[in-house]
Amino acid sequence: MSPTSSVRSSQGFALIDILFVIGILGILATLATPRLLLARQSAGAASAIGSMRTISSSQLTYALTCAGGFYAPNLTTLGTPPPGSDTPYISPNLSSADAIDHSGYLIQMAATPFAGAPPACNGLAAGQTGQGFKAGADPLEATNTRYFAINSNGQIFEDVASMYVAMPEMGQPPSGQVLR
């Protein structure tokens, strides 16, 4: 070697270094993605259970304070405040329509009108409120198999298939178990 030559110093990353790091990140992402999806489904299920509890509580308040012991026929009725108040029985995120897409679940509620029901304080005519109600939360993702429902008994039920259609307004559903 001549005295004027020097050893070349390495600065920066070589292409192989970058490819190696990208490969490691890809493997980590592949391992983490299923857990992230499960965590998202779990959070959506917790929100659906909370929505079922909120609907039940709102229906009870509506029945006792506004409808002479009868239940609202749909979510939009629970979203209508009584005269002299700006506060509805249920929050706007659950009462903007009769079926709501909320946290990955389809939330819906119904009560069969009872002809002998009195008019309600928030403008519902006589005969439109129900003696009971049912509500359901069905997942919007095909990979999520946690379905929830509640009725006027106040118990939340869980099953691996939709219970909303077959859910009675009072009593036990034909399938599912009580959520504890």
PDB file of C-alpha atoms in Angstrom:
ATOM      1  CA  MET A   1       0.000   0.000   0.000  1.00  0.00           C
ATOM      2  CA  SER A   2       1.161   3.415  -0.663  1.00  0.00           C
ATOM      3  CA  PRO A   3       1.298   5.976   2.129  1.00  0.00           C
ATOM      4  CA  THR A   4      -1.329   8.132   0.405  1.00  0.00           C
ATOM      5  CA  SER A   5      -3.957   5.427   0.131  1.00  0.00           C
ATOM      6  CA  SER A   6      -6.444   5.084   2.944  1.00  0.00           C
ATOM      7  CA  VAL A   7      -9.052   2.572   4.009  1.00  0.00           C
ATOM      8  CA  ARG A   8     -12.482   3.523   2.745  1.00  0.00           C
ATOM      9  CA  SER A   9     -14.930   4.263   5.602  1.00  0.00           C
ATOM     10  CA  SER A  10     -18.461   3.013   5.412  1.00  0.00           C
ATOM     11  CA  GLN A  11     -21.220   5.585   5.810  1.00  0.00           C
ATOM     12  CA  GLY A  12     -24.973   4.927   5.680  1.00  0.00           C
ATOM     13  CA  PHE A  13     -26.759   1.650   5.145  1.00  0.00           C
ATOM     14  CA  ALA A  14     -26.249  -0.874   2.423  1.00  0.00           C
ATOM     15  CA  LEU A  15     -29.224  -2.114   0.451  1.00  0.00           C
ATOM     16  CA  ILE A  16     -28.956  -5.522   2.101  1.00  0.00           C
ATOM     17  CA  ASP A  17     -29.262  -3.886   5.556  1.00  0.00           C
ATOM     18  CA  ILE A  18     -32.475  -2.132   4.582  1.00  0.00           C
ATOM     19  CA  LEU A  19     -33.943  -5.313   3.071  1.00  0.00           C
ATOM     20  CA  PHE A  20     -33.100  -7.226   6.250  1.00  0.00           C
ATOM     21  CA  VAL A  21     -34.886  -4.649   8.450  1.00  0.00           C
ATOM     22  CA  ILE A  22     -37.933  -4.631   6.157  1.00  0.00           C
ATOM     23  CA  GLY A  23     -38.047  -8.444   6.318  1.00  0.00           C
ATOM     24  CA  ILE A  24     -37.970  -8.413  10.134  1.00  0.00           C
ATOM     25  CA  LEU A  25     -40.741  -5.778  10.240  1.00  0.00           C
ATOM     26  CA  GLY A  26     -42.838  -7.878   7.851  1.00  0.00           C
ATOM     27  CA  ILE A  27     -42.514 -10.932  10.077  1.00  0.00           C
ATOM     28  CA  LEU A  28     -43.477  -8.919  13.178  1.00  0.00           C
ATOM     29  CA  ALA A  29     -46.479  -7.412  11.381  1.00  0.00           C
ATOM     30  CA  THR A  30     -47.619 -10.878  10.282  1.00  0.00           C
ATOM     31  CA  LEU A  31     -47.468 -12.097  13.868  1.00  0.00           C
ATOM     32  CA  ALA A  32     -49.198  -9.043  15.347  1.00  0.00           C
ATOM     33  CA  THR A  33     -52.085  -8.566  12.881  1.00  0.00           C
ATOM     34  CA  PRO A  34     -54.342 -11.416  14.115  1.00  0.00           C
ATOM     35  CA  ARG A  35     -54.013 -10.188  17.712  1.00  0.00           C
ATOM     36  CA  LEU A  36     -54.882  -6.646  16.669  1.00  0.00           C
ATOM     37  CA  LEU A  37     -58.002  -7.897  14.871  1.00  0.00           C
ATOM     38  CA  LEU A  38     -59.062  -9.876  17.957  1.00  0.00           C
ATOM     39  CA  ALA A  39     -58.509  -6.818  20.143  1.00  0.00           C
ATOM     40  CA  ARG A  40     -60.670  -4.732  17.787  1.00  0.00           C
ATOM     41  CA  GLN A  41     -63.455  -7.344  17.861  1.00  0.00           C
ATOM     42  CA  SER A  42     -63.258  -7.507  21.638  1.00  0.00           C
ATOM     43  CA  ALA A  43     -63.561  -3.721  21.903  1.00  0.00           C
ATOM     44  CA  GLY A  44     -66.535  -3.774  19.515  1.00  0.00           C
ATOM     45  CA  ALA A  45     -68.218  -6.493  21.608  1.00  0.00           C
ATOM     46  CA  ALA A  46     -67.714  -4.446  24.782  1.00  0.00           C
ATOM     47  CA  SER A  47     -69.300  -1.452  23.049  1.00  0.00           C
ATOM     48  CA  ALA A  48     -72.247  -3.593  21.860  1.00  0.00           C
ATOM     49  CA  ILE A  49     -72.828  -4.881  25.398  1.00  0.00           C
ATOM     50  CA  GLY A  50     -72.732  -1.298  26.672  1.00  0.00           C
ATOM     51  CA  SER A  51     -75.258  -0.292  24.002  1.00  0.00           C
ATOM     52  CA  MET A  52     -77.608  -3.115  25.087  1.00  0.00           C
ATOM     53  CA  ARG A  53     -77.393  -1.908  28.705  1.00  0.00           C
ATOM     54  CA  THR A  54     -77.988   1.687  27.635  1.00  0.00           C
ATOM     55  CA  ILE A  55     -81.057   0.721  25.596  1.00  0.00           C
ATOM     56  CA  SER A  56     -82.501  -1.263  28.506  1.00  0.00           C
ATOM     57  CA  SER A  57     -81.932   1.585  30.964  1.00  0.00           C
ATOM     58  CA  SER A  58     -83.362   4.160  28.549  1.00  0.00           C
ATOM     59  CA  GLN A  59     -86.430   2.015  27.899  1.00  0.00           C
ATOM     60  CA  LEU A  60     -87.071   1.636  31.626  1.00  0.00           C
ATOM     61  CA  THR A  61     -86.763   5.391  32.172  1.00  0.00           C
ATOM     62  CA  TYR A  62     -89.030   6.071  29.182  1.00  0.00           C
ATOM     63  CA  ALA A  63     -91.658   3.595  30.415  1.00  0.00           C
ATOM     64  CA  LEU A  64     -91.682   4.966  33.971  1.00  0.00           C
ATOM     65  CA  THR A  65     -91.565   8.693  33.216  1.00  0.00           C
ATOM     66  CA  CYS A  66     -93.177   9.199  29.835  1.00  0.00           C
ATOM     67  CA  ALA A  67     -95.280   6.316  28.524  1.00  0.00           C
ATOM     68  CA  GLY A  68     -97.363   5.096  31.453  1.00  0.00           C
ATOM     69  CA  GLY A  69     -95.405   1.844  31.822  1.00  0.00           C
ATOM     70  CA  PHE A  70     -95.102   1.088  28.103  1.00  0.00           C
ATOM     71  CA  TYR A  71     -91.936   0.930  25.985  1.00  0.00           C
ATOM     72  CA  ALA A  72     -90.758   3.010  23.019  1.00  0.00           C
ATOM     73  CA  PRO A  73     -91.266   1.289  19.650  1.00  0.00           C
ATOM     74  CA  ASN A  74     -87.846   2.247  18.201  1.00  0.00           C
ATOM     75  CA  LEU A  75     -84.538   3.982  18.838  1.00  0.00           C
ATOM     76  CA  THR A  76     -85.590   7.295  17.268  1.00  0.00           C
ATOM     77  CA  THR A  77     -88.472   7.581  19.756  1.00  0.00           C
ATOM     78  CA  LEU A  78     -85.990   7.210  22.628  1.00  0.00           C
ATOM     79  CA  GLY A  79     -84.015  10.019  20.993  1.00  0.00           C
ATOM     80  CA  THR A  80     -86.959  12.424  21.217  1.00  0.00           C
ATOM     81  CA  PRO A  81     -86.798  14.493  24.418  1.00  0.00           C
ATOM     82  CA  PRO A  82     -89.941  15.072  26.477  1.00  0.00           C
ATOM     83  CA  PRO A  83     -91.534  18.535  26.506  1.00  0.00           C
ATOM     84  CA  GLY A  84     -89.625  21.057  28.591  1.00  0.00           C
ATOM     85  CA  SER A  85     -86.326  19.183  28.288  1.00  0.00           C
ATOM     86  CA  ASP A  86     -83.423  19.165  25.860  1.00  0.00           C
ATOM     87  CA  THR A  87     -82.215  15.757  27.036  1.00  0.00           C
ATOM     88  CA  PRO A  88     -83.466  12.670  25.189  1.00  0.00           C
ATOM     89  CA  TYR A  89     -83.758   9.261  26.825  1.00  0.00           C
ATOM     90  CA  ILE A  90     -80.821   7.900  24.829  1.00  0.00           C
ATOM     91  CA  SER A  91     -77.751   9.548  23.302  1.00  0.00           C
ATOM     92  CA  PRO A  92     -77.829  10.757  19.686  1.00  0.00           C
ATOM     93  CA  ASN A  93     -75.211   8.203  18.591  1.00  0.00           C
ATOM     94  CA  LEU A  94     -77.788   5.455  19.285  1.00  0.00           C
ATOM     95  CA  SER A  95     -80.949   7.301  18.232  1.00  0.00           C
ATOM     96  CA  SER A  96     -80.205   8.875  14.856  1.00  0.00           C
ATOM     97  CA  ALA A  97     -81.971   5.990  13.058  1.00  0.00           C
ATOM     98  CA  ASP A  98     -83.892   2.825  13.906  1.00  0.00           C
ATOM     99  CA  ALA A  99     -80.873   0.672  12.957  1.00  0.00           C
ATOM    100  CA  ILE A 100     -77.416   1.982  13.851  1.00  0.00           C
ATOM    101  CA  ASP A 101     -73.939   0.893  12.717  1.00  0.00           C
ATOM    102  CA  HIS A 102     -71.986   1.346  15.953  1.00  0.00           C
ATOM    103  CA  SER A 103     -68.463   0.015  16.670  1.00  0.00           C
ATOM    104  CA  GLY A 104     -68.702  -2.791  14.135  1.00  0.00           C
ATOM    105  CA  TYR A 105     -72.193  -3.905  15.195  1.00  0.00           C
ATOM    106  CA  LEU A 106     -75.681  -3.316  13.801  1.00  0.00           C
ATOM    107  CA  ILE A 107     -77.772  -2.102  16.754  1.00  0.00           C
ATOM    108  CA  GLN A 108     -81.562  -2.307  16.396  1.00  0.00           C
ATOM    109  CA  MET A 109     -84.573  -2.246  18.685  1.00  0.00           C
ATOM    110  CA  ALA A 110     -88.326  -2.773  18.355  1.00  0.00           C
ATOM    111  CA  ALA A 111     -91.502  -2.972  20.416  1.00  0.00           C
ATOM    112  CA  THR A 112     -94.814  -4.279  19.104  1.00  0.00           C
ATOM    113  CA  PRO A 113     -97.464  -1.535  19.420  1.00  0.00           C
ATOM    114  CA  PHE A 114    -100.183  -2.230  21.991  1.00  0.00           C
ATOM    115  CA  ALA A 115    -103.620  -0.847  21.108  1.00  0.00           C
ATOM    116  CA  GLY A 116    -104.441  -0.038  24.753  1.00  0.00           C
ATOM    117  CA  ALA A 117    -101.301   2.021  25.376  1.00  0.00           C
ATOM    118  CA  PRO A 118    -101.791   5.695  26.325  1.00  0.00           C
ATOM    119  CA  PRO A 119    -100.116   8.536  24.416  1.00  0.00           C
ATOM    120  CA  ALA A 120     -96.518   9.229  25.459  1.00  0.00           C
ATOM    121  CA  CYS A 121     -95.232  12.543  26.747  1.00  0.00           C
ATOM    122  CA  ASN A 122     -92.826  13.045  23.830  1.00  0.00           C
ATOM    123  CA  GLY A 123     -95.500  13.111  21.148  1.00  0.00           C
ATOM    124  CA  LEU A 124     -96.129   9.427  20.431  1.00  0.00           C
ATOM    125  CA  ALA A 125     -99.844   8.789  19.850  1.00  0.00           C
ATOM    126  CA  ALA A 126    -101.979   6.335  21.823  1.00  0.00           C
ATOM    127  CA  GLY A 127    -101.525   2.715  20.825  1.00  0.00           C
ATOM    128  CA  GLN A 128     -97.966   3.084  19.522  1.00  0.00           C
ATOM    129  CA  THR A 129     -95.916   2.043  22.561  1.00  0.00           C
ATOM    130  CA  GLY A 130     -95.356  -1.602  23.478  1.00  0.00           C
ATOM    131  CA  GLN A 131     -95.772  -3.869  26.481  1.00  0.00           C
ATOM    132  CA  GLY A 132     -92.216  -5.150  25.977  1.00  0.00           C
ATOM    133  CA  PHE A 133     -89.233  -4.564  23.705  1.00  0.00           C
ATOM    134  CA  LYS A 134     -86.299  -6.370  22.150  1.00  0.00           C
ATOM    135  CA  ALA A 135     -82.922  -5.092  21.014  1.00  0.00           C
ATOM    136  CA  GLY A 136     -80.059  -6.792  19.226  1.00  0.00           C
ATOM    137  CA  ALA A 137     -76.432  -6.213  18.305  1.00  0.00           C
ATOM    138  CA  ASP A 138     -75.259  -8.211  15.292  1.00  0.00           C
ATOM    139  CA  PRO A 139     -71.617  -7.970  14.135  1.00  0.00           C
ATOM    140  CA  LEU A 140     -70.970  -6.506  10.707  1.00  0.00           C
ATOM    141  CA  GLU A 141     -67.783  -8.545  10.163  1.00  0.00           C
ATOM    142  CA  ALA A 142     -68.244 -12.157   9.034  1.00  0.00           C
ATOM    143  CA  THR A 143     -65.328 -13.301  11.208  1.00  0.00           C
ATOM    144  CA  ASN A 144     -66.942 -11.989  14.402  1.00  0.00           C
ATOM    145  CA  THR A 145     -69.277 -14.584  15.938  1.00  0.00           C
ATOM    146  CA  ARG A 146     -70.469 -12.760  19.063  1.00  0.00           C
ATOM    147  CA  TYR A 147     -74.129 -11.743  18.814  1.00  0.00           C
ATOM    148  CA  PHE A 148     -76.003  -9.984  21.635  1.00  0.00           C
ATOM    149  CA  ALA A 149     -79.653  -9.300  22.454  1.00  0.00           C
ATOM    150  CA  ILE A 150     -81.734  -7.949  25.328  1.00  0.00           C
ATOM    151  CA  ASN A 151     -85.436  -7.614  26.044  1.00  0.00           C
ATOM    152  CA  SER A 152     -87.673  -6.027  28.668  1.00  0.00           C
ATOM    153  CA  ASN A 153     -86.480  -8.585  31.249  1.00  0.00           C
ATOM    154  CA  GLY A 154     -83.175  -6.678  31.292  1.00  0.00           C
ATOM    155  CA  GLN A 155     -80.866  -9.677  30.760  1.00  0.00           C
ATOM    156  CA  ILE A 156     -78.270  -9.607  27.990  1.00  0.00           C
ATOM    157  CA  PHE A 157     -78.014 -12.818  25.978  1.00  0.00           C
ATOM    158  CA  GLU A 158     -75.103 -13.953  23.819  1.00  0.00           C
ATOM    159  CA  ASP A 159     -75.008 -16.488  20.991  1.00  0.00           C
ATOM    160  CA  VAL A 160     -72.957 -17.450  17.923  1.00  0.00           C
ATOM    161  CA  ALA A 161     -75.844 -16.538  15.585  1.00  0.00           C
ATOM    162  CA  SER A 162     -78.244 -13.625  15.389  1.00  0.00           C
ATOM    163  CA  MET A 163     -80.979 -13.671  18.027  1.00  0.00           C
ATOM    164  CA  TYR A 164     -82.743 -10.418  17.093  1.00  0.00           C
ATOM    165  CA  VAL A 165     -85.497 -11.825  14.863  1.00  0.00           C
ATOM    166  CA  ALA A 166     -86.411 -14.682  17.225  1.00  0.00           C
ATOM    167  CA  MET A 167     -85.917 -12.683  20.438  1.00  0.00           C
ATOM    168  CA  PRO A 168     -89.205 -12.358  22.347  1.00  0.00           C
ATOM    169  CA  GLU A 169     -90.055  -9.000  23.891  1.00  0.00           C
ATOM    170  CA  MET A 170     -90.338 -10.762  27.261  1.00  0.00           C
ATOM    171  CA  GLY A 171     -88.841 -14.037  28.489  1.00  0.00           C
ATOM    172  CA  GLN A 172     -86.063 -16.341  27.363  1.00  0.00           C
ATOM    173  CA  PRO A 173     -84.932 -16.463  23.710  1.00  0.00           C
ATOM    174  CA  PRO A 174     -84.973 -19.817  21.868  1.00  0.00           C
ATOM    175  CA  SER A 175     -81.149 -19.799  21.715  1.00  0.00           C
ATOM    176  CA  GLY A 176     -78.225 -18.167  23.475  1.00  0.00           C
ATOM    177  CA  GLN A 177     -77.175 -17.913  27.093  1.00  0.00           C
ATOM    178  CA  VAL A 178     -77.278 -15.131  29.662  1.00  0.00           C
ATOM    179  CA  LEU A 179     -74.163 -12.991  29.583  1.00  0.00           C
ATOM    180  CA  ARG A 180     -72.537 -12.912  33.001  1.00  0.00           C
TER     181      ARG A 180
END
